[in-house]
Short mmCIF file of C-alpha atoms in Angstrom, two decimals:
data_model
loop_
_atom_site.label_atom_id
_atom_site.label_comp_id
_atom_site.label_asym_id
_atom_site.label_seq_id
_atom_site.Cartn_x
_atom_site.Cartn_y
_atom_site.Cartn_z
CA MET A 234 56.04 63.22 20.73
CA PRO A 235 58.77 60.81 21.94
CA ILE A 236 59.58 57.91 19.62
CA ASN A 237 59.43 54.41 21.08
CA ILE A 238 62.29 52.15 19.96
CA LEU A 239 61.04 48.57 19.87
CA MET A 240 62.89 45.27 19.85
CA PRO A 241 63.31 44.55 16.12
CA ALA A 242 62.85 41.26 14.30
CA LEU A 243 66.31 40.88 12.79
CA SER A 244 65.54 37.56 11.14
CA PRO A 245 62.32 35.99 9.82
CA THR A 246 62.30 33.41 12.61
CA MET A 247 63.18 35.71 15.51
CA GLU A 248 60.59 35.90 18.30
CA GLU A 249 62.84 37.15 21.08
CA GLY A 250 66.46 38.10 21.57
CA THR A 251 69.12 39.23 23.99
CA LEU A 252 70.02 42.91 24.16
CA ALA A 253 73.75 42.20 24.29
CA LYS A 254 75.16 45.73 24.31
CA TRP A 255 74.14 49.37 23.99
CA ILE A 256 76.47 51.19 21.61
CA LYS A 257 74.78 54.55 22.28
CA LYS A 258 74.15 55.93 25.76
CA GLU A 259 71.38 58.10 27.18
CA GLY A 260 71.84 61.67 25.98
CA ASP A 261 73.65 60.70 22.77
CA ASN A 262 72.54 62.24 19.47
CA ILE A 263 71.19 59.62 17.06
CA SER A 264 71.04 59.84 13.27
CA ALA A 265 69.21 57.46 10.96
CA GLY A 266 71.56 54.58 10.17
CA ASP A 267 73.57 54.86 13.40
CA VAL A 268 74.29 51.55 15.12
CA ILE A 269 72.70 51.92 18.55
CA ALA A 270 72.87 48.39 19.98
CA GLU A 271 74.02 44.81 19.45
CA ILE A 272 71.31 42.15 19.62
CA GLU A 273 71.71 38.39 19.82
CA THR A 274 69.08 36.62 17.72
CA ASP A 275 68.35 32.91 17.38
CA LYS A 276 71.08 32.83 14.72
CA ALA A 277 73.69 35.51 15.27
CA THR A 278 74.81 38.67 17.04
CA MET A 279 73.73 41.59 14.88
CA GLU A 280 73.93 45.36 14.90
CA PHE A 281 70.68 47.30 15.31
CA GLU A 282 70.52 50.55 13.34
CA ALA A 283 68.30 53.52 14.10
CA VAL A 284 65.61 54.45 11.58
CA ASP A 285 64.81 57.80 13.24
CA GLU A 286 66.92 60.68 14.49
CA GLY A 287 66.91 62.51 17.79
CA ILE A 288 68.38 62.12 21.27
CA LEU A 289 68.44 58.82 23.13
CA GLY A 290 66.30 59.96 26.05
CA LYS A 291 65.87 56.73 27.99
CA ILE A 292 67.14 53.16 27.88
CA VAL A 293 64.31 50.92 29.08
CA VAL A 294 65.99 47.50 28.69
CA PRO A 295 69.54 47.32 30.08
CA GLU A 296 72.25 45.50 28.15
CA GLY A 297 72.61 41.82 28.93
CA THR A 298 68.84 41.30 29.23
CA GLU A 299 67.74 37.97 27.74
CA GLY A 300 64.36 36.94 26.37
CA VAL A 301 63.28 40.38 25.13
CA LYS A 302 60.23 39.82 22.92
CA VAL A 303 60.03 41.32 19.43
CA ASN A 304 58.16 44.66 19.59
CA ASP A 305 58.87 45.13 23.31
CA LEU A 306 59.87 48.70 24.21
CA ILE A 307 63.66 48.92 24.68
CA ALA A 308 64.36 52.68 24.56
CA VAL A 309 62.82 56.09 23.93
CA LEU A 310 64.07 58.66 21.41
CA LEU A 311 63.41 62.38 21.85
CA GLU A 312 62.85 64.64 18.87
CA GLU A 313 64.00 68.22 18.56
CA GLY A 314 62.52 70.41 21.29
CA GLU A 315 61.52 67.48 23.50
CA SER A 316 62.96 66.74 26.94
CA GLU A 317 62.98 63.91 29.45
CA GLY A 318 59.79 65.32 30.93
CA ASP A 319 57.96 64.35 27.74
CA ILE A 320 58.85 60.68 28.09
CA ASP A 321 56.39 59.77 30.84
CA ALA A 322 53.58 61.44 28.95
CA GLY A 323 54.32 59.96 25.56
CA ALA A 324 56.09 56.66 26.07
CA GLU A 325 54.48 53.30 26.50
CA PRO A 326 55.20 51.25 29.64
CA ALA A 327 58.17 48.86 29.66
CA ALA A 328 55.86 45.93 28.98
CA PRO A 329 53.58 47.29 26.24
CA PRO A 330 50.46 45.56 25.04
CA ALA A 331 50.69 43.44 21.90
CA PRO A 332 51.12 45.67 18.81
CA LYS A 333 48.48 45.93 16.16
CA PRO A 334 49.05 43.54 13.23
CA GLU A 335 50.12 46.30 10.89
CA ALA A 336 52.77 47.46 13.37
CA LYS A 337 54.80 44.37 12.48
CA THR A 338 55.77 45.88 9.13
CA GLU A 339 58.35 48.17 10.67
CA ALA A 340 59.60 45.68 13.24
CA ALA A 341 59.94 42.82 10.79
CA ALA A 342 62.17 44.75 8.40
CA PRO A 343 65.88 43.97 8.95
CA ALA A 344 67.78 46.80 10.56
CA ALA A 345 70.24 46.66 7.70
CA ALA A 346 67.56 48.21 5.51
CA ALA A 347 68.07 51.55 7.22
CA PRO A 348 70.21 53.95 5.17
CA ALA A 349 73.71 54.62 6.41
CA ALA A 350 73.85 58.21 5.24
CA ALA A 351 74.04 60.83 7.97
CA ALA A 352 70.98 62.99 8.41
CA PRO A 353 71.17 66.73 7.73
CA ALA A 354 71.17 69.11 10.66
CA ALA A 355 67.57 70.24 10.15
CA ALA A 356 64.77 67.74 9.56
CA PRO A 357 61.79 68.67 7.36
CA ALA A 358 58.89 70.30 9.18
CA ALA A 359 56.16 68.02 10.40
CA PRO A 360 53.24 67.93 7.93
CA LYS A 361 49.69 68.79 8.91
CA ALA A 362 46.53 66.81 8.32
CA ASP A 363 43.51 68.33 6.59
CA ASP A 364 42.01 69.21 9.98
CA GLY A 365 45.18 71.04 10.99
CA GLY A 366 46.39 68.32 13.36
CA ARG A 367 49.92 67.01 13.26
CA ILE A 368 50.77 63.95 11.16
CA PHE A 369 53.27 61.88 13.09
CA ALA A 370 56.11 60.80 10.81
CA SER A 371 59.77 60.07 11.40
CA PRO A 372 62.24 62.70 10.15
CA LEU A 373 63.59 60.19 7.65
CA ALA A 374 60.09 59.45 6.33
CA ARG A 375 59.36 63.19 6.01
CA ARG A 376 62.59 63.77 4.12
CA ILE A 377 61.94 60.90 1.67
CA ALA A 378 58.37 62.12 1.14
CA ARG A 379 59.59 65.64 0.38
CA GLU A 380 62.21 64.37 -2.09
CA LYS A 381 59.73 62.10 -3.88
CA GLY A 382 56.77 64.49 -3.77
CA ILE A 383 54.61 62.16 -1.68
CA ASP A 384 51.64 63.57 0.22
CA LEU A 385 51.96 62.21 3.75
CA THR A 386 48.26 62.84 4.39
CA GLN A 387 47.63 59.95 1.99
CA VAL A 388 50.06 57.56 3.68
CA LYS A 389 49.00 55.19 6.45
CA GLY A 390 51.59 54.82 9.20
CA THR A 391 52.53 51.39 10.51
CA GLY A 392 54.88 52.52 13.28
CA PRO A 393 54.02 52.94 16.97
CA HIS A 394 50.82 54.98 17.47
CA GLY A 395 50.31 55.06 13.68
CA ARG A 396 53.60 56.88 13.09
CA ILE A 397 54.68 57.02 9.44
CA VAL A 398 58.10 55.40 8.94
CA LYS A 399 60.52 54.96 6.06
CA ALA A 400 58.97 51.70 4.84
CA ASP A 401 55.52 53.32 4.63
CA VAL A 402 56.76 56.11 2.36
CA GLU A 403 58.74 53.75 0.14
CA SER A 404 55.81 51.36 -0.29
CA ALA A 405 53.48 54.27 -1.02
CA ARG A 406 55.43 55.02 -4.19
CA ALA A 407 54.49 51.73 -5.83
CA GLN A 408 51.80 50.22 -3.66
CA PRO A 409 48.85 49.10 -5.81
CA ASP A 410 45.24 49.40 -4.77
CA GLN A 411 44.77 46.70 -2.16
CA SER A 412 41.24 46.11 -3.39
CA ALA A 413 42.79 44.67 -6.54
CA ALA A 414 44.82 42.08 -4.62
CA PRO A 415 44.31 38.64 -6.14
CA ALA A 416 42.23 36.12 -4.30
CA ALA A 417 45.28 33.89 -4.00
CA ALA A 418 47.07 36.49 -1.88
CA GLN A 419 44.05 36.81 0.39
CA ALA A 420 43.87 33.04 0.73
CA ALA A 421 47.57 32.91 1.62
CA ALA A 422 46.90 35.32 4.49
CA ALA A 423 44.24 33.05 5.98
CA PRO A 424 45.39 31.28 9.14
CA ARG A 425 46.43 27.66 8.73
CA SER A 426 44.93 24.97 10.88
CA ALA A 427 47.10 24.10 13.84
CA ALA A 428 49.51 21.23 13.32
CA PRO A 429 49.17 18.25 15.65
CA GLN A 430 51.26 18.65 18.79
CA GLY A 431 53.30 16.04 20.65
CA MET A 432 53.17 15.31 24.36
CA SER A 433 53.47 18.30 26.67
CA ALA A 434 56.60 18.95 28.72
CA GLU A 435 54.70 18.08 31.89
CA THR A 436 53.53 14.74 30.48
CA VAL A 437 57.03 13.76 29.41
CA ALA A 438 58.54 14.85 32.74
CA LYS A 439 56.08 12.68 34.64
CA MET A 440 57.15 9.65 32.58
CA TYR A 441 60.70 10.07 33.85
CA ALA A 442 59.93 11.29 37.37
CA ASP A 443 61.72 8.28 38.90
CA ARG A 444 64.83 8.60 36.69
CA GLU A 445 67.79 10.92 37.12
CA TYR A 446 68.16 13.47 34.35
CA THR A 447 69.40 16.97 33.60
CA GLU A 448 66.96 19.43 32.06
CA LEU A 449 68.47 21.43 29.20
CA PRO A 450 66.41 24.51 28.26
CA LEU A 451 66.10 25.28 24.54
CA ASP A 452 67.87 28.35 23.22
CA GLY A 453 66.48 30.40 20.34
CA MET A 454 68.39 28.46 17.67
CA ARG A 455 67.25 25.05 18.86
CA LYS A 456 63.62 26.25 19.08
CA THR A 457 63.85 27.53 15.51
CA ILE A 458 65.41 24.31 14.22
CA ALA A 459 62.71 22.25 15.95
CA ALA A 460 59.91 24.38 14.51
CA ARG A 461 61.28 24.43 10.95
CA LEU A 462 62.04 20.72 10.79
CA SER A 463 58.63 19.85 12.23
CA GLU A 464 57.05 22.07 9.59
CA ALA A 465 59.16 20.47 6.87
CA LYS A 466 58.24 16.88 7.71
CA GLN A 467 54.56 17.71 8.27
CA THR A 468 54.00 19.83 5.16
CA ILE A 469 56.54 18.73 2.54
CA PRO A 470 55.85 15.45 0.68
CA HIS A 471 59.41 14.08 0.68
CA PHE A 472 60.64 11.32 -1.61
CA TYR A 473 64.19 10.04 -1.91
CA LEU A 474 66.54 9.17 -4.78
CA ARG A 475 69.83 7.36 -4.15
CA ARG A 476 72.97 6.93 -6.26
CA ASP A 477 76.51 5.64 -5.77
CA ILE A 478 79.20 7.88 -7.26
CA ARG A 479 82.74 6.72 -8.07
CA LEU A 480 85.29 9.23 -6.84
CA ASP A 481 88.56 7.82 -8.22
CA ALA A 482 88.79 10.27 -11.12
CA LEU A 483 87.80 13.17 -8.86
CA MET A 484 90.40 12.29 -6.22
CA LYS A 485 93.15 12.10 -8.85
CA PHE A 486 92.04 15.38 -10.46
CA ARG A 487 91.82 17.08 -7.06
CA GLY A 488 95.35 15.99 -6.19
CA GLU A 489 96.72 17.41 -9.44
CA LEU A 490 94.91 20.72 -8.99
CA ASN A 491 95.99 21.10 -5.37
CA ALA A 492 99.62 20.50 -6.35
CA LYS A 493 99.38 23.40 -8.80
CA LEU A 494 97.46 25.64 -6.39
CA GLU A 495 99.70 25.00 -3.40
CA ALA A 496 101.88 28.03 -4.15
CA ARG A 497 98.76 30.23 -3.91
CA GLY A 498 97.79 28.73 -0.56
CA VAL A 499 94.68 27.10 -2.01
CA LYS A 500 93.60 23.57 -1.10
CA LEU A 501 90.39 22.29 -2.63
CA SER A 502 88.22 19.87 -0.68
CA VAL A 503 85.92 17.21 -2.08
CA ASN A 504 83.05 19.34 -0.78
CA ASP A 505 84.15 22.21 -3.05
CA PHE A 506 83.76 19.93 -6.07
CA ILE A 507 80.35 18.74 -4.82
CA ILE A 508 79.16 22.35 -4.53
CA LYS A 509 80.35 23.16 -8.05
CA ALA A 510 78.83 19.97 -9.49
CA CYS A 511 75.45 20.69 -7.91
CA ALA A 512 75.51 24.32 -9.10
CA LEU A 513 76.19 23.25 -12.69
CA ALA A 514 73.56 20.50 -12.48
CA LEU A 515 70.96 23.09 -11.43
CA GLN A 516 71.76 24.98 -14.64
CA ASP A 517 71.47 21.79 -16.70
CA VAL A 518 68.13 20.84 -15.10
CA PRO A 519 66.50 24.23 -14.42
CA GLY A 520 63.23 22.64 -13.34
CA CYS A 521 64.99 21.59 -10.12
CA ASN A 522 66.36 25.10 -9.49
CA ALA A 523 63.08 26.09 -7.86
CA VAL A 524 61.32 26.80 -4.56
CA TRP A 525 57.79 26.22 -3.28
CA ALA A 526 55.94 29.52 -2.73
CA GLY A 527 52.59 28.39 -1.36
CA ASP A 528 50.37 28.82 -4.40
CA ARG A 529 53.10 28.79 -7.05
CA VAL A 530 56.64 27.65 -7.86
CA LEU A 531 59.48 30.14 -8.28
CA GLN A 532 62.12 28.92 -10.74
CA LEU A 533 65.45 30.63 -10.19
CA LYS A 534 68.00 31.50 -12.87
CA PRO A 535 71.21 31.62 -10.80
CA SER A 536 72.44 28.59 -8.86
CA ASP A 537 72.39 29.71 -5.21
CA VAL A 538 73.57 26.68 -3.25
CA ALA A 539 73.14 26.42 0.52
CA VAL A 540 75.58 24.27 2.50
CA ALA A 541 74.86 22.99 6.01
CA VAL A 542 77.48 23.98 8.58
CA ALA A 543 77.38 22.40 12.04
CA ILE A 544 77.95 24.77 14.95
CA GLU A 545 77.64 24.32 18.69
CA GLY A 546 73.97 23.82 19.48
CA GLY A 547 72.67 23.76 15.91
CA LEU A 548 73.53 24.52 12.32
CA PHE A 549 73.58 27.22 9.68
CA THR A 550 73.02 26.90 5.93
CA PRO A 551 75.05 29.76 4.41
CA VAL A 552 74.27 30.35 0.74
CA LEU A 553 76.88 30.51 -2.03
CA ARG A 554 75.23 32.80 -4.57
CA ASP A 555 75.90 32.37 -8.31
CA ALA A 556 77.92 29.25 -7.49
CA HIS A 557 77.72 28.04 -11.10
CA ALA A 558 79.68 31.08 -12.29
CA LYS A 559 82.50 30.91 -9.71
CA THR A 560 85.79 29.03 -9.95
CA LEU A 561 86.54 26.15 -7.63
CA SER A 562 89.15 28.22 -5.79
CA ALA A 563 86.67 31.10 -5.34
CA LEU A 564 84.02 28.73 -4.02
CA SER A 565 86.55 27.17 -1.66
CA ALA A 566 87.62 30.52 -0.21
CA GLU A 567 84.03 31.76 0.14
CA MET A 568 82.89 28.54 1.80
CA LYS A 569 85.74 28.67 4.32
CA ASP A 570 84.88 32.28 5.18
CA LEU A 571 81.15 31.59 5.56
CA ALA A 572 81.76 28.48 7.67
CA ALA A 573 84.15 30.31 10.00
CA ARG A 574 81.73 33.21 10.53
CA ALA A 575 78.82 30.78 10.93
CA ARG A 576 80.63 29.09 13.83
CA ASP A 577 81.14 32.52 15.40
CA ARG A 578 77.46 33.38 14.69
CA LYS A 579 78.53 36.42 12.70
CA LEU A 580 76.56 35.80 9.50
CA ALA A 581 74.13 38.45 8.28
CA PRO A 582 70.60 37.21 7.39
CA HIS A 583 71.15 37.62 3.64
CA GLU A 584 74.10 35.20 3.91
CA TYR A 585 72.00 32.28 5.19
CA GLN A 586 68.61 33.00 3.61
CA GLY A 587 67.59 32.08 0.10
CA GLY A 588 68.84 29.48 -2.33
CA SER A 589 66.79 26.73 -3.94
CA PHE A 590 68.84 23.71 -2.93
CA ALA A 591 71.08 22.58 -0.08
CA ILE A 592 73.93 20.17 0.58
CA SER A 593 74.39 18.31 3.86
CA ASN A 594 77.72 16.45 4.01
CA LEU A 595 78.27 14.03 6.88
CA GLY A 596 80.84 11.99 4.96
CA MET A 597 83.68 13.78 6.73
CA MET A 598 82.25 12.35 9.98
CA GLY A 599 82.30 8.79 8.69
CA VAL A 600 78.58 8.52 7.90
CA GLU A 601 78.16 6.41 4.74
CA ASN A 602 74.57 7.34 3.89
CA PHE A 603 71.57 9.14 5.38
CA ASP A 604 68.40 11.01 4.44
CA ALA A 605 68.31 14.79 4.94
CA VAL A 606 65.23 16.90 5.70
CA ILE A 607 64.39 19.59 3.14
CA ASN A 608 64.89 23.16 4.35
CA PRO A 609 61.77 25.09 3.21
CA PRO A 610 61.19 26.72 0.81
CA HIS A 611 63.92 24.70 -0.97
CA ALA A 612 62.73 21.94 -3.28
CA SER A 613 65.56 19.49 -2.57
CA ILE A 614 68.62 18.69 -0.47
CA LEU A 615 71.53 16.35 -1.18
CA ALA A 616 72.77 14.15 1.66
CA VAL A 617 76.41 13.24 1.06
CA GLY A 618 78.05 10.21 2.65
CA ALA A 619 81.68 9.18 3.04
CA GLY A 620 83.83 7.92 0.19
CA VAL A 621 84.52 4.28 0.97
CA LYS A 622 86.65 1.73 -0.88
CA LYS A 623 84.39 -1.02 -2.20
CA PRO A 624 84.57 -3.87 -4.72
CA VAL A 625 82.78 -2.86 -7.93
CA VAL A 626 82.23 -4.41 -11.34
CA ASN A 627 83.90 -2.36 -14.11
CA ALA A 628 82.81 -1.94 -17.72
CA GLU A 629 84.68 -5.12 -18.71
CA GLY A 630 82.80 -7.15 -16.13
CA GLU A 631 85.78 -7.46 -13.83
CA ILE A 632 85.79 -6.85 -10.11
CA GLU A 633 88.01 -4.00 -8.94
CA VAL A 634 88.36 -1.76 -5.90
CA ALA A 635 86.97 1.78 -6.23
CA THR A 636 86.25 4.71 -3.93
CA VAL A 637 82.46 5.03 -3.84
CA MET A 638 80.37 7.80 -2.28
CA SER A 639 76.69 7.26 -1.54
CA VAL A 640 74.35 10.26 -1.96
CA THR A 641 70.63 10.67 -1.33
CA LEU A 642 68.54 13.43 -2.90
CA SER A 643 65.50 14.39 -0.77
CA VAL A 644 62.89 15.95 -3.06
CA ASP A 645 59.71 17.99 -2.59
CA HIS A 646 57.20 16.20 -4.81
CA ARG A 647 55.11 19.38 -5.12
CA VAL A 648 57.93 20.96 -7.12
CA ILE A 649 59.94 18.11 -8.63
CA ASP A 650 58.62 14.85 -10.05
CA GLY A 651 60.55 11.59 -9.92
CA ALA A 652 61.91 11.63 -13.46
CA LEU A 653 63.09 15.24 -13.14
CA GLY A 654 64.76 14.51 -9.82
CA ALA A 655 66.49 11.49 -11.34
CA GLU A 656 67.77 13.65 -14.20
CA PHE A 657 69.15 16.18 -11.72
CA LEU A 658 70.90 13.50 -9.66
CA ALA A 659 72.36 11.96 -12.82
CA ALA A 660 73.77 15.36 -13.80
CA ILE A 661 75.44 15.71 -10.37
CA LYS A 662 76.90 12.20 -10.71
CA GLY A 663 78.17 13.00 -14.22
CA TYR A 664 80.12 16.05 -13.11
CA LEU A 665 81.67 14.28 -10.11
CA GLU A 666 82.71 11.21 -12.11
CA GLU A 667 84.09 13.33 -14.97
CA PRO A 668 85.40 16.38 -13.10
CA LEU A 669 87.10 17.94 -16.11
CA ASN A 670 83.62 18.90 -17.32
CA MET A 671 83.36 21.32 -14.39
CA LEU A 672 86.08 23.44 -15.99
CA ALA A 673 84.57 23.42 -19.49
#
């Protein structure tokens, strides 16, 4: 039976994408793990890898097509012994009906999860059900089942037409009895009440019918940003903590380090020190190194710090993993690489997903202070303003000029209480005002 290749969900927020380019052509042999197409998501251009093997019998969606919905049919794969004549009999139409809920399991898995190893020349024979009928399973799923000793007659397929795929076999190895699922998990699956909606597009357009304007359609990234920020402000109980941080010692220390690192081509920015300070502060105040998970809080051990990067039409928040354990020069190099690839929309999902905390720095744009919106499921975000020379009162009670940076910590009160947030912000301030402690 021909295998339908559906538009994959290459990121958790993807609802549709652009089929930018077909790497494989009709008639090409396909092995599991082969890159068959390039797909533009709401965040990046990503490679789509095959999870089955066979011959690419028909391309349904031509390259360059925009607005292809997740789970729409984009191509048909023929298995051994099948020909183009089998496609009309076995394939769905180009605009298939909505998939069953369980069919999302395969589509929602990132394509990168497919193994890169080449498939052997001969796939395992198709298993038979108890009644002698064929059990439809991908060659990769059959091979994994054979290697692990899994009975495919006991596995429920979540692929098209109930086809058993790789994810089904892997989950069957450790999948507990669903009847034992805790009530909390069942409650989490219950649909949430609809959030209040603003005025419709038609209503707003009528308000400005007598004014000249240009209508700018939303791309996938802007739709995602709008949805996530609306969710954040509607569901996260924000509160805000503000501190002024003196940067004189940090600026002097940075200048000395950069003079020594110049021969290596390294130049540290103030933002590099902020990232390091926040990573160490998360270790000092582990209660703030946490995320909201619906019916529980997940407290992380490593400091995975996300940093907002502005790009044309939106922003990314690439994540610096284990930032507390990396040197300033390593953090600087990694941040430059992530920012450059973010602007080219070349980040993989694992590079901008995760983390427990984020930094948004508008100081380099002259903004002195602002309040940032928490990026769920993070529990906090630090808004960083510009360093500005101001008159301050020193320890001796004298007025002097100092470089002062204003920061605001936005906090999810479900995860972090006021006193704990204040302790976290004080730890960040301590590292930035005494930067030598970052090297201890």
